[in-house]
mmCIF file of C-alpha atoms in Angstrom:
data_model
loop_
_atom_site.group_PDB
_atom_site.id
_atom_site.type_symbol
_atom_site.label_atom_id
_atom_site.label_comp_id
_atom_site.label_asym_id
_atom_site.label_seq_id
_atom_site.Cartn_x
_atom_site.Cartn_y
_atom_site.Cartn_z
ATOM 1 C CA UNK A 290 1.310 -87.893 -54.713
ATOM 2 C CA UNK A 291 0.925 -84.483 -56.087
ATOM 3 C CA UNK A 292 -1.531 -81.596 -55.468
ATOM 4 C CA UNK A 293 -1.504 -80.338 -59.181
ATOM 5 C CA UNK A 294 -3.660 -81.809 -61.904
ATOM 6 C CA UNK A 295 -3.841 -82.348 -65.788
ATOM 7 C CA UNK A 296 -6.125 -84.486 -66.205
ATOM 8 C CA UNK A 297 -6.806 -85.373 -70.323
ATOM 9 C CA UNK A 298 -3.909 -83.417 -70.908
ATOM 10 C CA UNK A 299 -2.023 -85.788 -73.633
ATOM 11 C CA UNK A 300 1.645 -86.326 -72.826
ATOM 12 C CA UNK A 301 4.497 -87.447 -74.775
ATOM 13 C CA UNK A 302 7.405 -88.323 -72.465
ATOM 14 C CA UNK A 303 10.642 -89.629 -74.027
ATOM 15 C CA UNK A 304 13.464 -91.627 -72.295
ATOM 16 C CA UNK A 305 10.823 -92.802 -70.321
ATOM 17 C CA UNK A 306 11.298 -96.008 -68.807
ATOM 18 C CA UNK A 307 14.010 -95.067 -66.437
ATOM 19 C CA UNK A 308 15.362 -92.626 -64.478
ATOM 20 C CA UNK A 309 14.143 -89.329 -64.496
ATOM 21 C CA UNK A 310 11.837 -90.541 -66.787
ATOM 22 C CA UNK A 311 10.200 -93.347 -64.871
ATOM 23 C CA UNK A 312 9.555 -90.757 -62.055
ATOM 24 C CA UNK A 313 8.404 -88.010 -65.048
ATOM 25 C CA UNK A 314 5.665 -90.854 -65.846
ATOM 26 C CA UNK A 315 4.518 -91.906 -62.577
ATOM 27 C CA UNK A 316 4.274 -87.872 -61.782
ATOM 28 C CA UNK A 317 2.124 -87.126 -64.539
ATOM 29 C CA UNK A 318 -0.172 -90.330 -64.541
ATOM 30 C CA UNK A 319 -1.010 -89.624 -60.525
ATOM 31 C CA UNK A 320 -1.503 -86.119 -62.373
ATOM 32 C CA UNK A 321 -4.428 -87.476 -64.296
ATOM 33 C CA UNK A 322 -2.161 -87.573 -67.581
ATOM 34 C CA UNK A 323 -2.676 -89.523 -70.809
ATOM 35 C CA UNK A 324 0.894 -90.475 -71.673
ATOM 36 C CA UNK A 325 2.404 -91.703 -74.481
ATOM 37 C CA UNK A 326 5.916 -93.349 -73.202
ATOM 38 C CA UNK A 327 8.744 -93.582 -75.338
ATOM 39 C CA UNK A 328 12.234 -94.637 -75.125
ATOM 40 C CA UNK A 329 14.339 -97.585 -77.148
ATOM 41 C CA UNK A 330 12.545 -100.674 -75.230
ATOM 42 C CA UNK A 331 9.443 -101.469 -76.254
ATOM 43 C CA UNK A 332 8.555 -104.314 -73.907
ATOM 44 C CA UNK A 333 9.906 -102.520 -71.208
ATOM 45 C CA UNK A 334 7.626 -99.748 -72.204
ATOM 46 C CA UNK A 335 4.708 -101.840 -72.261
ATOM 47 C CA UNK A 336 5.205 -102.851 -69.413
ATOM 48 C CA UNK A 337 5.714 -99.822 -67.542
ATOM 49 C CA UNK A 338 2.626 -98.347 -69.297
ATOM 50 C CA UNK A 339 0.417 -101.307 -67.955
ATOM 51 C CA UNK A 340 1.607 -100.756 -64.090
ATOM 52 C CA UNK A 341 0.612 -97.332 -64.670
ATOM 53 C CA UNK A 342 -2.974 -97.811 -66.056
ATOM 54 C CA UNK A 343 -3.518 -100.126 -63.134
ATOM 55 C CA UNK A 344 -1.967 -97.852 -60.434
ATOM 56 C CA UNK A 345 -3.706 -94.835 -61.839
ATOM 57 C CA UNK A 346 -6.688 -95.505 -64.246
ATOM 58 C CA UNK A 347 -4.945 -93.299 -67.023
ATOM 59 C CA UNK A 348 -4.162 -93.704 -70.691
ATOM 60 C CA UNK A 349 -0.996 -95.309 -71.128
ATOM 61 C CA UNK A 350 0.535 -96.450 -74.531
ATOM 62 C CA UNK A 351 4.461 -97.011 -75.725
ATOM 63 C CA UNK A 352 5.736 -96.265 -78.276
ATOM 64 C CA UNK A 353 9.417 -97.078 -78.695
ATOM 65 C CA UNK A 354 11.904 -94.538 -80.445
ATOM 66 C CA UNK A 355 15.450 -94.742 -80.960
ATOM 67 C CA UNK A 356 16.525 -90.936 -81.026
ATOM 68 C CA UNK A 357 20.219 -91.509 -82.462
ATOM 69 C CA UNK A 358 18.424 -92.321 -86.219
ATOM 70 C CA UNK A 359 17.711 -89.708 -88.371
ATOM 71 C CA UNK A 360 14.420 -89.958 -88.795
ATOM 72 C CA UNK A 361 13.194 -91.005 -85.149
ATOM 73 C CA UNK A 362 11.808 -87.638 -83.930
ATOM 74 C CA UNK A 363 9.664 -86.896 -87.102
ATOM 75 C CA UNK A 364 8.547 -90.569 -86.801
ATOM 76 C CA UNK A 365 8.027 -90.398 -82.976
ATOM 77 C CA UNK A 366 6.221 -86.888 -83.398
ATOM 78 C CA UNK A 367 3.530 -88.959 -85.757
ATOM 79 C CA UNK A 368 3.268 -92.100 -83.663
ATOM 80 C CA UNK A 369 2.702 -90.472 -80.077
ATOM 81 C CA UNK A 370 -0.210 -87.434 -82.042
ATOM 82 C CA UNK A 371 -1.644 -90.223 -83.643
ATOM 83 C CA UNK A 372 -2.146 -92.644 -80.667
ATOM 84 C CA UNK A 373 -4.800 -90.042 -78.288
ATOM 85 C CA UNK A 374 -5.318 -87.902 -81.317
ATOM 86 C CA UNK A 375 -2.655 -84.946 -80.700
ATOM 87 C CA UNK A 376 -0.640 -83.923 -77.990
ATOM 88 C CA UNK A 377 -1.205 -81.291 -75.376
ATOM 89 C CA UNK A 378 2.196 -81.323 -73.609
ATOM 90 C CA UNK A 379 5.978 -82.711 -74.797
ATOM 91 C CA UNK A 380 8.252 -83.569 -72.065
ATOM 92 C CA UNK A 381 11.513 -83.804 -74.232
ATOM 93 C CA UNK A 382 14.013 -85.934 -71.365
ATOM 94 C CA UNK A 383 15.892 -88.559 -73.095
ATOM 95 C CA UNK A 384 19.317 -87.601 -73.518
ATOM 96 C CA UNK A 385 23.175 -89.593 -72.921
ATOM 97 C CA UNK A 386 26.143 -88.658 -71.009
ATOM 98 C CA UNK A 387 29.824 -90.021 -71.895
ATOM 99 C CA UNK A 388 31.872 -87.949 -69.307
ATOM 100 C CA UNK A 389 35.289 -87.666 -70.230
ATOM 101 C CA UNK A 390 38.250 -85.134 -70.502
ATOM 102 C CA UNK A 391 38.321 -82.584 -73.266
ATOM 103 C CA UNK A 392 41.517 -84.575 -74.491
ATOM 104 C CA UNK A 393 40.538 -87.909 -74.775
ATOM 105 C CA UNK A 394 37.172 -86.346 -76.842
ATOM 106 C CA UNK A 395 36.966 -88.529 -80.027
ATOM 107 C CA UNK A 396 34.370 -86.929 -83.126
ATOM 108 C CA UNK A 397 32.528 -90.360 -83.151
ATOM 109 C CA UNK A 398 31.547 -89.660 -79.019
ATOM 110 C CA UNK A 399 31.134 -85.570 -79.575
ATOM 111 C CA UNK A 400 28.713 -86.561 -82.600
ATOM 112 C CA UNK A 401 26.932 -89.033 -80.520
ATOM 113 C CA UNK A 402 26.194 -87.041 -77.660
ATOM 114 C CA UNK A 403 24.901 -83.991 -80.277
ATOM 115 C CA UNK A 404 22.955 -86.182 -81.836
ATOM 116 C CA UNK A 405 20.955 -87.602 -78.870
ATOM 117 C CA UNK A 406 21.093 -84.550 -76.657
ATOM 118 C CA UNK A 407 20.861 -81.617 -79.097
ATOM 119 C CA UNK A 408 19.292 -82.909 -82.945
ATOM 120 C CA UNK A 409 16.969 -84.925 -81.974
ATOM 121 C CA UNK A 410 14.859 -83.428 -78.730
ATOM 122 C CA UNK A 411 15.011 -79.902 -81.092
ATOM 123 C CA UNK A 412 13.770 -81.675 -83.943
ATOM 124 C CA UNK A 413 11.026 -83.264 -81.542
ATOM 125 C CA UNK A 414 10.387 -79.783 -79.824
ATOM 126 C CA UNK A 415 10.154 -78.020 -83.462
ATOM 127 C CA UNK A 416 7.801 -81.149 -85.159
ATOM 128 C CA UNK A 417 5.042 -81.365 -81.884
ATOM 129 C CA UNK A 418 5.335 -77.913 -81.277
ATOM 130 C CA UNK A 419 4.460 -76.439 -84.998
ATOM 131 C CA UNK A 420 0.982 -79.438 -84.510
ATOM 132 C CA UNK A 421 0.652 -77.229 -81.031
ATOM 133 C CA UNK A 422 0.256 -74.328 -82.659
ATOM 134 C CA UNK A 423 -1.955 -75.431 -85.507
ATOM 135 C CA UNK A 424 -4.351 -77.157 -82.700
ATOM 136 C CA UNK A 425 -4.377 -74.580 -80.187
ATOM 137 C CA UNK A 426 -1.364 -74.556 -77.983
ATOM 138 C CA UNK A 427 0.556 -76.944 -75.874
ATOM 139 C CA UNK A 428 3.301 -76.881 -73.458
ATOM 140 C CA UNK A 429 6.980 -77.959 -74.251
ATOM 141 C CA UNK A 430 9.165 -78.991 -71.577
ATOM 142 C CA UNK A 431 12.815 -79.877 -72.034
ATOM 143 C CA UNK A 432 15.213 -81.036 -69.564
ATOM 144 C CA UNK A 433 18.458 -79.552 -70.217
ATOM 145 C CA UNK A 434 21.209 -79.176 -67.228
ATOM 146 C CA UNK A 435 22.940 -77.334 -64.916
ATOM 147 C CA UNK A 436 26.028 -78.006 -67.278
ATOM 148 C CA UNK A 437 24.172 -75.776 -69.342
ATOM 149 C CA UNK A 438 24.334 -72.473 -67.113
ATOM 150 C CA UNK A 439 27.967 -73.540 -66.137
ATOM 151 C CA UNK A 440 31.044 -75.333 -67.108
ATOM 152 C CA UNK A 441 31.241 -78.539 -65.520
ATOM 153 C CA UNK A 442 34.802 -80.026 -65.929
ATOM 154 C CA UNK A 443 34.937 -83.648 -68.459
ATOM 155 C CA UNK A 444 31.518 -82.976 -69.835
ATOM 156 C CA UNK A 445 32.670 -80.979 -73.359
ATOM 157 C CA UNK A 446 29.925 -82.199 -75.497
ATOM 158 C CA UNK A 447 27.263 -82.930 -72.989
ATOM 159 C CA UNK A 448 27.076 -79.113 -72.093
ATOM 160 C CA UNK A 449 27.461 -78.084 -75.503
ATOM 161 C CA UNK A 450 24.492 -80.218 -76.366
ATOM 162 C CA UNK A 451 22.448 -78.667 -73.506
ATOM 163 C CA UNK A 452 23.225 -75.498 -73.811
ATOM 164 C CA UNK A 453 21.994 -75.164 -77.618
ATOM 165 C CA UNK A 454 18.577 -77.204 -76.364
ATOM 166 C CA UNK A 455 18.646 -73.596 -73.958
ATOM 167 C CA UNK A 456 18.518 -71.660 -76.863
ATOM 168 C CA UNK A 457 16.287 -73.578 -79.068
ATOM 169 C CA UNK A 458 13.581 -74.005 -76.317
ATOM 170 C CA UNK A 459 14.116 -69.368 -76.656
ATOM 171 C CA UNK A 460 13.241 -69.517 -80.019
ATOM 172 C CA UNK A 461 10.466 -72.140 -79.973
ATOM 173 C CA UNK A 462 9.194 -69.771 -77.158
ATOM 174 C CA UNK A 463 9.548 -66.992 -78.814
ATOM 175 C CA UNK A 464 8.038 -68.087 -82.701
ATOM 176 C CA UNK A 465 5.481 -70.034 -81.547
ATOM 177 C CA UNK A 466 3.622 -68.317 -77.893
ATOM 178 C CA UNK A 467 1.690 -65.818 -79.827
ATOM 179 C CA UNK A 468 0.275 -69.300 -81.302
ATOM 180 C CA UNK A 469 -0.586 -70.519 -77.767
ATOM 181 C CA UNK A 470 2.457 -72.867 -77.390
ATOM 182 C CA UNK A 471 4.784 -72.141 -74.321
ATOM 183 C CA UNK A 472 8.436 -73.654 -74.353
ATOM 184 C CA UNK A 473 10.932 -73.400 -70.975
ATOM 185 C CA UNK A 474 13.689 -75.738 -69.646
ATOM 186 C CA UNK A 475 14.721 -77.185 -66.711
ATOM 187 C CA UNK A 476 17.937 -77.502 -65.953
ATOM 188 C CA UNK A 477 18.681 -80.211 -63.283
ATOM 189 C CA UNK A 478 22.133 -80.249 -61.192
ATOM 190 C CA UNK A 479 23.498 -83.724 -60.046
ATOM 191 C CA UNK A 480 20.391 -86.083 -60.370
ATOM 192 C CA UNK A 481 21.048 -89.258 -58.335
ATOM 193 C CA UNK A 482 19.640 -91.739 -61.088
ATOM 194 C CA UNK A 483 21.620 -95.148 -61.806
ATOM 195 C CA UNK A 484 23.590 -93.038 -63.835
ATOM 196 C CA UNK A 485 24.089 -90.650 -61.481
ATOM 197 C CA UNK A 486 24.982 -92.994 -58.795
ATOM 198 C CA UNK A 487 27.532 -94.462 -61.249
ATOM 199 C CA UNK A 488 29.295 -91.007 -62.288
ATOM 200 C CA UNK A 489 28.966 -89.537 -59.016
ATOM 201 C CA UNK A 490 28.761 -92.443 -56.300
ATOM 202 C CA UNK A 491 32.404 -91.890 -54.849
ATOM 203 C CA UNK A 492 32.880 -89.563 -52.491
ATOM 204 C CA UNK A 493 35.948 -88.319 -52.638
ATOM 205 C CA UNK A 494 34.463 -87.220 -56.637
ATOM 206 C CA UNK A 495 31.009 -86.179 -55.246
ATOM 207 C CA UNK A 496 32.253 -84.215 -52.159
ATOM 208 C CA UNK A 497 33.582 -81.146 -54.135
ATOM 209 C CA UNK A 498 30.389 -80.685 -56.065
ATOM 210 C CA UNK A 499 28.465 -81.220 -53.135
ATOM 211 C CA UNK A 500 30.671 -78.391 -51.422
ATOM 212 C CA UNK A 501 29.475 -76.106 -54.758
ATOM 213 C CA UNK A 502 25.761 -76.415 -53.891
ATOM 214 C CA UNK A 503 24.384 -74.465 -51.147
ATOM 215 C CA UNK A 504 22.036 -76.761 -50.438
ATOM 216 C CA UNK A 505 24.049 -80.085 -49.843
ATOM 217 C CA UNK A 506 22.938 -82.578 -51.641
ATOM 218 C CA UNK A 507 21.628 -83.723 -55.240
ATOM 219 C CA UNK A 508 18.605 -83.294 -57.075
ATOM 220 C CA UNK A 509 16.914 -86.879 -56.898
ATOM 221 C CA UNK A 510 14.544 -87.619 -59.859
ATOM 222 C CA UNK A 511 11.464 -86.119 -58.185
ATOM 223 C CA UNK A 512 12.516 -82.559 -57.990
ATOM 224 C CA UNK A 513 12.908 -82.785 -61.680
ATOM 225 C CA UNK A 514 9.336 -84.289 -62.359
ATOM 226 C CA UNK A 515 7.344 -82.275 -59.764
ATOM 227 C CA UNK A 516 9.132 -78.689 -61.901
ATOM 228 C CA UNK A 517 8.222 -80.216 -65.117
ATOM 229 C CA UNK A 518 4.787 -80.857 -64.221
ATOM 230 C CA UNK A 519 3.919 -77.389 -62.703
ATOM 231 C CA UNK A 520 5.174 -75.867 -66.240
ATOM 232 C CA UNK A 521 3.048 -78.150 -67.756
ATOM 233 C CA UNK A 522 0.344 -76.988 -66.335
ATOM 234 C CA UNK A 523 -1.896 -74.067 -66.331
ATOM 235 C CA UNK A 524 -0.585 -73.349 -62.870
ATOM 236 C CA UNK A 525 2.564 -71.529 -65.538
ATOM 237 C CA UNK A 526 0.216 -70.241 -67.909
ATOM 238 C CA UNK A 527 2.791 -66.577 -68.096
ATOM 239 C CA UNK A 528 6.044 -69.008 -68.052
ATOM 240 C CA UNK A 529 7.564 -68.848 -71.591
ATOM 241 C CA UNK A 530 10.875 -69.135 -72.637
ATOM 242 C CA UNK A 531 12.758 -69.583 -69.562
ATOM 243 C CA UNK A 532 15.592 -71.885 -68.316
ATOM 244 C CA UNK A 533 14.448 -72.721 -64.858
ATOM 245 C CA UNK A 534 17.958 -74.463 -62.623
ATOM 246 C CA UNK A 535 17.011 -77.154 -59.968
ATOM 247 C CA UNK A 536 20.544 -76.682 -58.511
ATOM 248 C CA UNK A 537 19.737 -76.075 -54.652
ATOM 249 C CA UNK A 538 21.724 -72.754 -55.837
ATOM 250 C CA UNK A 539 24.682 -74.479 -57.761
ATOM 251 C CA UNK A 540 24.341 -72.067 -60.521
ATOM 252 C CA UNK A 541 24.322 -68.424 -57.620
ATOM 253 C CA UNK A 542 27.723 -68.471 -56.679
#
């Protein structure tokens, strides 16, 4: 499936079960991975843990996390060290989208979207990667966005949310790689997921996005796992700190 390997390497992988995340988990257990799943279902984590220890004779375990409460990335950072004993790599993915004009923004959907796609992966990033550096190092990755690197019209508090990840994942790089921990986004244009499909399936919407990226087409959930695996490996050993796009060149012109 993949030609680069991590095998041991214990991996925390949040928003797991679908989308991007299903394809982050099957890329990393054909990787040799231990994973530690997480997302809000737990018996649809199970379950996709299971298929993955029989497809790939790895370490699978769930643990189920609901990132919109307070407390769920200290509690999630505990959980996922405690179930293999510490964590090598965090692949922070979960996040929301509620696309929508700038003028029909309510503070209930603005605080939402911050709290999913901003508090809580920093929090997570800030928790693992301070155990990182205490144990020896690790590897953070975060998937922010394209609508980081640019404005993208009706998505006001998603980019604001991924933009600040951009910065925190700087300063995680920045405190913590002299203690062996390196932190970088990825930052993903159009990723034909469900959701994806949903906010972008029409093409009279799609075409002038499409028309924006050299390219062609969309990322589809593979591009993003296949990037986040070679930065978690030693294969980007001198990557730290950087925002990587996976646009097809959305973000050059």
């Amino acid at each position: 499936m993949n030609s680069i390997r991590i095998d041991g390497k214990r991996v925390l992988i949040t928003g797991a079960a679908r989308g991007i995340g299903a394809d982050l988990a099957e890329t990393f257990a054909a990787a040799g991975a231990a994973l530690v799943l997480s997302g809000r279902d737990q018996g649809a984590l199970a379950a996709q843990a299971r298929e993955l220890r029989q497809r790939f004779d790895v370490r699978a375990e769930a643990v189920a996390a609901d990132l919109s409460e307070p407390d769920a990335p200290a509690h999630l950072a505990a959980a996922a060290a405690a179930t293999f004993g510490g964590l090598d790599v965090l692949i922070n993915n979960a996040g929301i989208a509620s696309p929508q004009p700038v003028t029909d923004l309510t503070a209930e959907t603005f605080d939402e979207v911050l709290t999913v796609n901003l508090r809580a992966p920093a929090l997570l990033a800030a928790t693992v990667g301070t155990a990182m550096a205490q144990n020896g190092g690790g590897s953070i990755v975060t998937v922010a966005s394209a609508a980081a690197l640019r404005a993208l019209p009706e998505h006001y508090a998603y980019s604001t949310a991924k933009a600040g990840l951009l910065m925190a994942t700087k300063v995680l790089a920045l405190e913590l790689g002299p203690r062996g921990v390196r932190a970088n986004s990825i930052c993903p244009t159009v990723v034909l997921t469900d959701m994806g499909r949903e906010h972008w399936g029409e093409k009279a919407k799609a075409a002038p996005m499409l028309a924006r990226i050299p390219l062609g087409r969309f990322a589809v959930p593979h591009d993003v796992a296949t990037t986040a695996l070679f930065l978690a490996s030693d294969l980007a050993a001198m990557i730290n700190g950087i925002d990587l796009p996976i646009d097809g060149g959305y973000t050059v012109g």
